PDB file of C-alpha atoms and ligand atoms in Angstrom:
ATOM      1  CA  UNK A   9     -66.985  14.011-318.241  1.00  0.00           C
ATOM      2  CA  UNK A  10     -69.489  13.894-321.040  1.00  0.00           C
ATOM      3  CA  UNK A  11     -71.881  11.355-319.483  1.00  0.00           C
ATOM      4  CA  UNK A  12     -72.406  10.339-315.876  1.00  0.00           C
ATOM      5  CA  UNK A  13     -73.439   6.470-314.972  1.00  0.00           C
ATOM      6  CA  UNK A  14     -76.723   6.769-313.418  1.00  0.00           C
ATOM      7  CA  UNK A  15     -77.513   5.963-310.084  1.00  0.00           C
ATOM      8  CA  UNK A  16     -79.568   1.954-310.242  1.00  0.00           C
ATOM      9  CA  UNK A  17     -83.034   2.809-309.681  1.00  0.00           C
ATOM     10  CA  UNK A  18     -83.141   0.076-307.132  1.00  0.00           C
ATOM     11  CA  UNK A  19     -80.286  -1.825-304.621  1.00  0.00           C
ATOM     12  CA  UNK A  20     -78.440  -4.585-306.433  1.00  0.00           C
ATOM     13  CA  UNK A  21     -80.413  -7.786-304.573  1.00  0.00           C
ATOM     14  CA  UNK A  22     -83.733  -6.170-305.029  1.00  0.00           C
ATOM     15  CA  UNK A  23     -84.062  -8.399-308.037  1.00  0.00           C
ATOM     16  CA  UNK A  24     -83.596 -11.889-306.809  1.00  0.00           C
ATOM     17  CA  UNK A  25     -84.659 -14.264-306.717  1.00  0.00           C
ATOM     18  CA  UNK A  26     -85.177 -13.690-311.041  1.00  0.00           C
ATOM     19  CA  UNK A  27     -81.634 -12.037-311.207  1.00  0.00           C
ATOM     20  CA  UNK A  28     -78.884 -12.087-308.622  1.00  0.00           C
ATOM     21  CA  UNK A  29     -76.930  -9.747-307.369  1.00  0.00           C
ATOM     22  CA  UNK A  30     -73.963 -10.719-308.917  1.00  0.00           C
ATOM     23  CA  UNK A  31     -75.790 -10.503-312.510  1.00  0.00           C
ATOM     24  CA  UNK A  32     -76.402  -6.434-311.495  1.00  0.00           C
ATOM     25  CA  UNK A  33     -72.995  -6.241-309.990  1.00  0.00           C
ATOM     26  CA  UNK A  34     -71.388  -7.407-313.024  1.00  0.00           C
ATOM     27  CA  UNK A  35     -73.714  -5.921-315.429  1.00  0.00           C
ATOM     28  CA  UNK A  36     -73.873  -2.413-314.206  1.00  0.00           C
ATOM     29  CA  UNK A  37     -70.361  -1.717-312.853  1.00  0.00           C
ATOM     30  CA  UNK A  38     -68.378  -3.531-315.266  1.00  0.00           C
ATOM     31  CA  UNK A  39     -70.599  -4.076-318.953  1.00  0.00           C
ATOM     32  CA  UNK A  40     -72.984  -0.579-318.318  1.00  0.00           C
ATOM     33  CA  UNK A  41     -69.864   1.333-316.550  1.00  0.00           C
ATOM     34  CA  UNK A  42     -67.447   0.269-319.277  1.00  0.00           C
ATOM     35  CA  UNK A  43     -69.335   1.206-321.966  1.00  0.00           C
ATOM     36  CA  UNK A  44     -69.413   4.661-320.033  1.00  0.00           C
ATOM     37  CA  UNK A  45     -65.770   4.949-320.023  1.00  0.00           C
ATOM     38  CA  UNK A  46     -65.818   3.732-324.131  1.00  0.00           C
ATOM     39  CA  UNK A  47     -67.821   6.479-325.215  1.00  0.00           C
ATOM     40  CA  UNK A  48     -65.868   9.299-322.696  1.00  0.00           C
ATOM     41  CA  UNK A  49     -62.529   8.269-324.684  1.00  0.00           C
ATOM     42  CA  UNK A  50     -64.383   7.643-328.218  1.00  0.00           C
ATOM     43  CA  UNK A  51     -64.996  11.515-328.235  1.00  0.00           C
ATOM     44  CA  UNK A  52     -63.270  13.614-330.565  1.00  0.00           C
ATOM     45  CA  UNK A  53     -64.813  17.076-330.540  1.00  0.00           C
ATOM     46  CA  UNK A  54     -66.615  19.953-327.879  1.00  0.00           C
ATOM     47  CA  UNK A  55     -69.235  19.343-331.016  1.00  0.00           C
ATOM     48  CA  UNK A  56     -69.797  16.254-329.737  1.00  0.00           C
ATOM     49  CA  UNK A  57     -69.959  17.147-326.446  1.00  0.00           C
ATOM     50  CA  UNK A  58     -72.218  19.943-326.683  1.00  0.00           C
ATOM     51  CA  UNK A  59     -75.079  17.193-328.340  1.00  0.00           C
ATOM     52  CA  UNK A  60     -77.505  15.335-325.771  1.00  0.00           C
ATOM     53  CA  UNK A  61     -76.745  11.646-325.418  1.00  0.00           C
ATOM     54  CA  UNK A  62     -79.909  10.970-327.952  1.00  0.00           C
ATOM     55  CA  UNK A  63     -78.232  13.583-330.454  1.00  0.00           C
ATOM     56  CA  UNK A  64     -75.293  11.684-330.484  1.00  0.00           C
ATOM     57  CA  UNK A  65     -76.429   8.225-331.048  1.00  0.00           C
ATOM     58  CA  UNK A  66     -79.027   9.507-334.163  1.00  0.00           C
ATOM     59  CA  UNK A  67     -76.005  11.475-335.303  1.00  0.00           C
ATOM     60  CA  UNK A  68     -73.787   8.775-335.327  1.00  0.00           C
ATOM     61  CA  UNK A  69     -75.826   6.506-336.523  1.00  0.00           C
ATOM     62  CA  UNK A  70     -76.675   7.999-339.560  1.00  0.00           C
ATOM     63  CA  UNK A  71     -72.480   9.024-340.352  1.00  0.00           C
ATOM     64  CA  UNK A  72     -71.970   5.291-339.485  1.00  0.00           C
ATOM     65  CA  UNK A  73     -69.319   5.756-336.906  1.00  0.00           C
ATOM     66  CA  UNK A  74     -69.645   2.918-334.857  1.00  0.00           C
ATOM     67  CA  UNK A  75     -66.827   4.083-332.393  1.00  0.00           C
ATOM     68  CA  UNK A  76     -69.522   6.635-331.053  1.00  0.00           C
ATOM     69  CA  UNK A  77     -72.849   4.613-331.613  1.00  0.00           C
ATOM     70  CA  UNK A  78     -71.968   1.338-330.326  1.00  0.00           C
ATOM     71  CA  UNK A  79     -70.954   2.996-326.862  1.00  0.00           C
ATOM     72  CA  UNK A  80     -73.087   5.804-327.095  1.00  0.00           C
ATOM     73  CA  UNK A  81     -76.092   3.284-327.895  1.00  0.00           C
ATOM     74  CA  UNK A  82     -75.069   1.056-325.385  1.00  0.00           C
ATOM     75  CA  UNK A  83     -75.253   3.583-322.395  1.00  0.00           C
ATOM     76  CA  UNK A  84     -78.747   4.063-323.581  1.00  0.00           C
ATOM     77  CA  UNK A  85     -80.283   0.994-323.814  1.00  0.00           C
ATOM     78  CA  UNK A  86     -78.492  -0.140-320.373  1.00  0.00           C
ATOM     79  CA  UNK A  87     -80.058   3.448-318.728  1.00  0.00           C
ATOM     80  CA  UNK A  88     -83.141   2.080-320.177  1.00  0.00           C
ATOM     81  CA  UNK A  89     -82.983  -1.423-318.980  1.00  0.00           C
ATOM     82  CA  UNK A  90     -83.019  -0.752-315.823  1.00  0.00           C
ATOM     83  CA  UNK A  91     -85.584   1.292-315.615  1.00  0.00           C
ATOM     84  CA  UNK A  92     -87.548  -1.710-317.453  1.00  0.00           C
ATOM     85  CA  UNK A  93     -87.341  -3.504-314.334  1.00  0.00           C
ATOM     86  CA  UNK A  94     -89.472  -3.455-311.173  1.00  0.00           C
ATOM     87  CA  UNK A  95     -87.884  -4.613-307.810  1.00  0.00           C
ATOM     88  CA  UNK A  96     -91.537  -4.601-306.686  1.00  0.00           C
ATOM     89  CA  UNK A  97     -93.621  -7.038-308.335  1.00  0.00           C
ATOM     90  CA  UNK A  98     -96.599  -5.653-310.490  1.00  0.00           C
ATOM     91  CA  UNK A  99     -99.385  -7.295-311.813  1.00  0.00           C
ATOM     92  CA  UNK A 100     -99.909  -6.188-315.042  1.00  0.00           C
ATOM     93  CA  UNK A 101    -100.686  -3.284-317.588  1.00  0.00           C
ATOM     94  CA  UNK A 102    -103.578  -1.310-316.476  1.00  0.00           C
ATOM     95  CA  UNK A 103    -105.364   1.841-317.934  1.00  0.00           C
ATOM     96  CA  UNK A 104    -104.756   3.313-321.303  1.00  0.00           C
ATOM     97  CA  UNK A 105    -101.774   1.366-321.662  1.00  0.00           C
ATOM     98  CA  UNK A 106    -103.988  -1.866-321.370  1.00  0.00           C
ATOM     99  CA  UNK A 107    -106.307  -0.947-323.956  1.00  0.00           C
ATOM    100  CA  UNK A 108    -103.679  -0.430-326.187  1.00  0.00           C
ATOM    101  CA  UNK A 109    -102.313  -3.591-325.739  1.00  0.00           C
ATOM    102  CA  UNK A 110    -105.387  -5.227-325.968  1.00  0.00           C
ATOM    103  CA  UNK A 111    -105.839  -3.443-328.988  1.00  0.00           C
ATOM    104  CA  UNK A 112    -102.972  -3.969-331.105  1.00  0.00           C
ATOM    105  CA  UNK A 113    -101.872  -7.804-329.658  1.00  0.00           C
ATOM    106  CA  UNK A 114    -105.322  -8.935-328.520  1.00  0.00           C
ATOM    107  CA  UNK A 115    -104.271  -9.583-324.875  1.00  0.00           C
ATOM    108  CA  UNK A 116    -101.518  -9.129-322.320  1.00  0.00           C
ATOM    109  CA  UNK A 117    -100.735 -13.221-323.267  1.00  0.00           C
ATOM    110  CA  UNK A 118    -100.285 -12.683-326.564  1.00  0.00           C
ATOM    111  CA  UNK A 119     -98.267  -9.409-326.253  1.00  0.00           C
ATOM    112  CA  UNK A 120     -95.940 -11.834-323.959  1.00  0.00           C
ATOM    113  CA  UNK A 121     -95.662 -14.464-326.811  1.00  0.00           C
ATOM    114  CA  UNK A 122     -94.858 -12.390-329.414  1.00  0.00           C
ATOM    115  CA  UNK A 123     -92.653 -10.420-326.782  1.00  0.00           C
ATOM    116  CA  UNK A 124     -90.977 -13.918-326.057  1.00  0.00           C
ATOM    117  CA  UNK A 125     -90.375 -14.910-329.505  1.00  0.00           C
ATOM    118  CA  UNK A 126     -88.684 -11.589-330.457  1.00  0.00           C
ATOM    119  CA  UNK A 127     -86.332 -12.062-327.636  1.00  0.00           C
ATOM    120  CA  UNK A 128     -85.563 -15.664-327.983  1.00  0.00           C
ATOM    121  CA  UNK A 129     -85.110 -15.447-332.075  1.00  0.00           C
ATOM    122  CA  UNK A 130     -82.632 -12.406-331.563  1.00  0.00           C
ATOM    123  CA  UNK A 131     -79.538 -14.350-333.060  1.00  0.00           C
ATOM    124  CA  UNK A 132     -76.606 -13.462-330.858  1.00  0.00           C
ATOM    125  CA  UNK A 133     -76.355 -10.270-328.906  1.00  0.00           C
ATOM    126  CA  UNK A 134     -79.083  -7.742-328.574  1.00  0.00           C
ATOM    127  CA  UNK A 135     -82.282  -6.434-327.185  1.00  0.00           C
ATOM    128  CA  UNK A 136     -85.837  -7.010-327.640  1.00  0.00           C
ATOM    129  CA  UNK A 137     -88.216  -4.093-326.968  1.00  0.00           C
ATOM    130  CA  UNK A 138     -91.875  -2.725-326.370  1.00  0.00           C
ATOM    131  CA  UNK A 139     -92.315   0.325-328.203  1.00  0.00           C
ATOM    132  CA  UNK A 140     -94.807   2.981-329.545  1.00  0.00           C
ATOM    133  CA  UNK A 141     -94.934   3.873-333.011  1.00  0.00           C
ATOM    134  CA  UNK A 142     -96.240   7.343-333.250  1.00  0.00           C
ATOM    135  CA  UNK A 143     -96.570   7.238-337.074  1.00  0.00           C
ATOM    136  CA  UNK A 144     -98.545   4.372-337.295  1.00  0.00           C
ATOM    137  CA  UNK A 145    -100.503   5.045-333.859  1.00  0.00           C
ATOM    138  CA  UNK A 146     -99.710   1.661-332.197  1.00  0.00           C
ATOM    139  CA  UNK A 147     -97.522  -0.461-330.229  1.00  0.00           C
ATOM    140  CA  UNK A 148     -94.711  -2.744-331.801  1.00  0.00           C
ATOM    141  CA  UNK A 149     -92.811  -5.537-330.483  1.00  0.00           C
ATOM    142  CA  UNK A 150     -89.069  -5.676-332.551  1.00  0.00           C
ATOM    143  CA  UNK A 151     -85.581  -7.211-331.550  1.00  0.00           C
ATOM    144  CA  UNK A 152     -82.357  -5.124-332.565  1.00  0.00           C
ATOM    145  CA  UNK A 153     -79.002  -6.666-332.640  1.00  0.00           C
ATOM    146  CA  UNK A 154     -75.468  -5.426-331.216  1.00  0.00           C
ATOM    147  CA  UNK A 155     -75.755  -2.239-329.778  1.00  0.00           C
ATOM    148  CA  UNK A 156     -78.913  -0.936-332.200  1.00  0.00           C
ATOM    149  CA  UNK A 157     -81.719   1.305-330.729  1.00  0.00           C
ATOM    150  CA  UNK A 158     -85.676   1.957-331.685  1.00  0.00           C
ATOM    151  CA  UNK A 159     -84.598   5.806-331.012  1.00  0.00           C
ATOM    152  CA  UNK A 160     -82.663   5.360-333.866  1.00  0.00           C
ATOM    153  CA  UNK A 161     -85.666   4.749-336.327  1.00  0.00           C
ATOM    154  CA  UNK A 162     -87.903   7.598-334.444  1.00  0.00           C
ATOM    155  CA  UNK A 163     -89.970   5.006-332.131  1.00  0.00           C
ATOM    156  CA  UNK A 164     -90.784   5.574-328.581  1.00  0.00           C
ATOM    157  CA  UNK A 165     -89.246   2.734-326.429  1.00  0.00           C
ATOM    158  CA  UNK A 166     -91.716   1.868-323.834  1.00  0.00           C
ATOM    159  CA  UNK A 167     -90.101  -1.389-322.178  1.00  0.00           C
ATOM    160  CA  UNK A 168     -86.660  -3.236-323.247  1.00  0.00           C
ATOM    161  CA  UNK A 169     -84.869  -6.601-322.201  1.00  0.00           C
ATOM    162  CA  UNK A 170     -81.193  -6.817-322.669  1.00  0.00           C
ATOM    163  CA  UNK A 171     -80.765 -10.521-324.237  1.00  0.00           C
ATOM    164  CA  UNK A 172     -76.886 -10.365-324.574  1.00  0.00           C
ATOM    165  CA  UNK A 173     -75.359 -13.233-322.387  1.00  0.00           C
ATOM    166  CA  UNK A 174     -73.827 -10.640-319.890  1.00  0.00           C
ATOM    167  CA  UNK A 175     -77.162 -10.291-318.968  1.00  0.00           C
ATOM    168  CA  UNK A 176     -78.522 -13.615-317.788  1.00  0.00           C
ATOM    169  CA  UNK A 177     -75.813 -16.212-318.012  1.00  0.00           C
ATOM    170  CA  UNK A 178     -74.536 -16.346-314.304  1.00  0.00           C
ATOM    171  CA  UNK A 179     -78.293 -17.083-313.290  1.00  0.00           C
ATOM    172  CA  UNK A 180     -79.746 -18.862-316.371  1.00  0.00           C
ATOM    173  CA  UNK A 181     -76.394 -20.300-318.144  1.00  0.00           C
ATOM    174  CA  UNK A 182     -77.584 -21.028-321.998  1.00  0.00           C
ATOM    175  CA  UNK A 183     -81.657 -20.674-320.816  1.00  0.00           C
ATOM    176  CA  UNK A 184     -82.173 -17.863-322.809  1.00  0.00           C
ATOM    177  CA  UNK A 185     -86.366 -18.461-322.805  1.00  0.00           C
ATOM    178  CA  UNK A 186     -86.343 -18.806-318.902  1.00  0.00           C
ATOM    179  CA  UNK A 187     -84.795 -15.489-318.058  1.00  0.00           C
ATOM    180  CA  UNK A 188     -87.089 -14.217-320.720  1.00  0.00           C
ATOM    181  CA  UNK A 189     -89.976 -15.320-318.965  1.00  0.00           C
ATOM    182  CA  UNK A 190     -89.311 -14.637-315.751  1.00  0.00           C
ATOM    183  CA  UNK A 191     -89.083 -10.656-317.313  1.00  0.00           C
ATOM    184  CA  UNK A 192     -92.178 -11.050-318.444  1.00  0.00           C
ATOM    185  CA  UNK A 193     -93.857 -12.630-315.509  1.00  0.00           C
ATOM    186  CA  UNK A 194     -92.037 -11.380-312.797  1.00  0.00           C
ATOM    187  CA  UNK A 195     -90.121  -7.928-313.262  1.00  0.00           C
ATOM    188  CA  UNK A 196     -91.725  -5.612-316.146  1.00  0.00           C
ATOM    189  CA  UNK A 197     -91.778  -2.434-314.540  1.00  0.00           C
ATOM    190  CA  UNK A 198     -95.141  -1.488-316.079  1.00  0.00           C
ATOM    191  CA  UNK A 199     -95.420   1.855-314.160  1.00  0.00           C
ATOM    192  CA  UNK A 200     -92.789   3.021-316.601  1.00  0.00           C
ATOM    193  CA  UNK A 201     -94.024   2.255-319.532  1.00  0.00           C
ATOM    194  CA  UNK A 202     -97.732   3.238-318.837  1.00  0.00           C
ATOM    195  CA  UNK A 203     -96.036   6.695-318.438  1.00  0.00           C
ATOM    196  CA  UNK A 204     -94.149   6.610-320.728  1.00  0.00           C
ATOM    197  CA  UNK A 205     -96.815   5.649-322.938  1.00  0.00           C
ATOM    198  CA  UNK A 206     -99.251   8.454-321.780  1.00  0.00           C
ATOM    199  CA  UNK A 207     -96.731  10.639-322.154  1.00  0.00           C
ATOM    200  CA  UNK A 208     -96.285   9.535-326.334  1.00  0.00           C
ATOM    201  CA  UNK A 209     -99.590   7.975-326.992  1.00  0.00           C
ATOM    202  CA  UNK A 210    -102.117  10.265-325.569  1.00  0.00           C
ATOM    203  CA  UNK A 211    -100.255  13.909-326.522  1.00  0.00           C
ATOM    204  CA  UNK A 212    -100.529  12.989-329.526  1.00  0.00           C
TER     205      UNK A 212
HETATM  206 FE1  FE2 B  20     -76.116  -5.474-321.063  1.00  0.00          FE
END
C-alpha cells in the first residue's frame, strides 16, 4: 500500500446533531476510502511511491495528470476535513490566531461571511478553505473546484469545508448555506487551525 486511510479523529455520531452519522459513514468509508483505493491503482511507478502524498499531488499537478491528482488531491483534502471539524463545540478563535483574523477580515463575523459566500458561490463540486498566505503575510479565504488544493499554489491550509453534495445532502438535501453555517457556528475545530497557524504564521 502506498497510502493508509486514517483513523477519524473522532467516532462517527460525535457530530450530530449538525451531521449524522450516516453522512460520516458514507463519506469516509465509501467517498474518502474510495478515493484511497483510486490513487493505490492510479500508480504507475516505485518513483511515485517513493514521493510523500504532498510530493505527489504538486507533482502531478504541475504534469497535469489528473489520474494521480484528482485521487491523490482528494485523499488530502478529505484527511484535512476532518480534522477541520470539532466533535466538541468551541467558541471561537482565540490568541494570535484572533488577531490575525481581526486583522485581515475585521472580525470573526465578517471572516464567517466572506467564509460563507466562498462556499455557497463554489459552482458545483469543491471546497472552500481558510488559509495562510506566507508570501503576502495574511490570511485568505478562496473556494477551489473538483478535487483542487491551496497546497497546490504554496498556501498553508488552516481550516477547509468539503461543499461537494456527498458531503451534506443526506442531512441538508439542496441547503447548501445551512450546512455551511452550521460549520461555521457549530463545528470549526479552531484548535487546529490556531496551531496550525502558529506553526506557519509566527516561524516565520
Ligand atoms: Fe468529500
Amino acid at each position: 500500500m502506498y497510502y493508509t486511510l486514517p483513523e477519524l479523529p473522532f467516532e462517527k455520531d460525535a457530530l450530530e446533531p449538525h451531521i449524522s452519522a450516516e453522512t460520516v459513514h458514507y463519506h469516509y468509508d465509501k467517498h474518502h476510502a474510495g478515493y484511497v483505493d483510486k490513487l493505490e491503482k492510479a500508480l504507475k511507478s516505485e518513483t511515485q511511491r517513493a514521493l510523500t502524498l504532498e510530493d505527489l499531488i504538486k507533482k502531478s499537478y504541475k504534469s497535469e495528470d489528473a489520474s494521480i491528482f484528482n485521487p491523490a488531491a482528494q485523499v488530502w483534502n478529505h484527511n484535512f476535513y476532518w480534522n477541520s471539524l470539532a466533535a466538541q463545540p468551541q467558541g471561537g478563535p482565540e490568541g494570535e490566531l484572533l488577531q490575525a483574523i481581526e486583522r485581515d477580515f475585521d472580525s470573526v463575523d465578517d471572516f464567517k461571511k466572506e467564509f460563507k459566500t466562498k462556499a455557497a458561490s463554489e459552482f458545483g463540486s469543491g471546497w472552500a478553505w481558510l488559509v495562510y498566505d506566507n508570501k503576502m503575510s495574511s490570511l485568505r479565504v478562496l473556494s477551489t473546484t473538483d478535487a483542487v488544493t491551496p497546497i497546490v499554489a504554496g498556501l498553508q491550509p488552516l481550516l477547509t469545508l468539503d461543499v461537494w453534495e456527498h458531503a451534506y445532502y443526506l442531512d441538508y438535501k439542496n441547503e447548501r448555506a445551512a450546512y455551511i453555517d452550521a460549520f461555521l457556528d457549530k463545528l470549526i475545530n479552531w484548535d487546529f487551525a490556531s496551531t496550525l497557524f502558529e506553526r506557519q504564521a509566527l516561524a516565520a
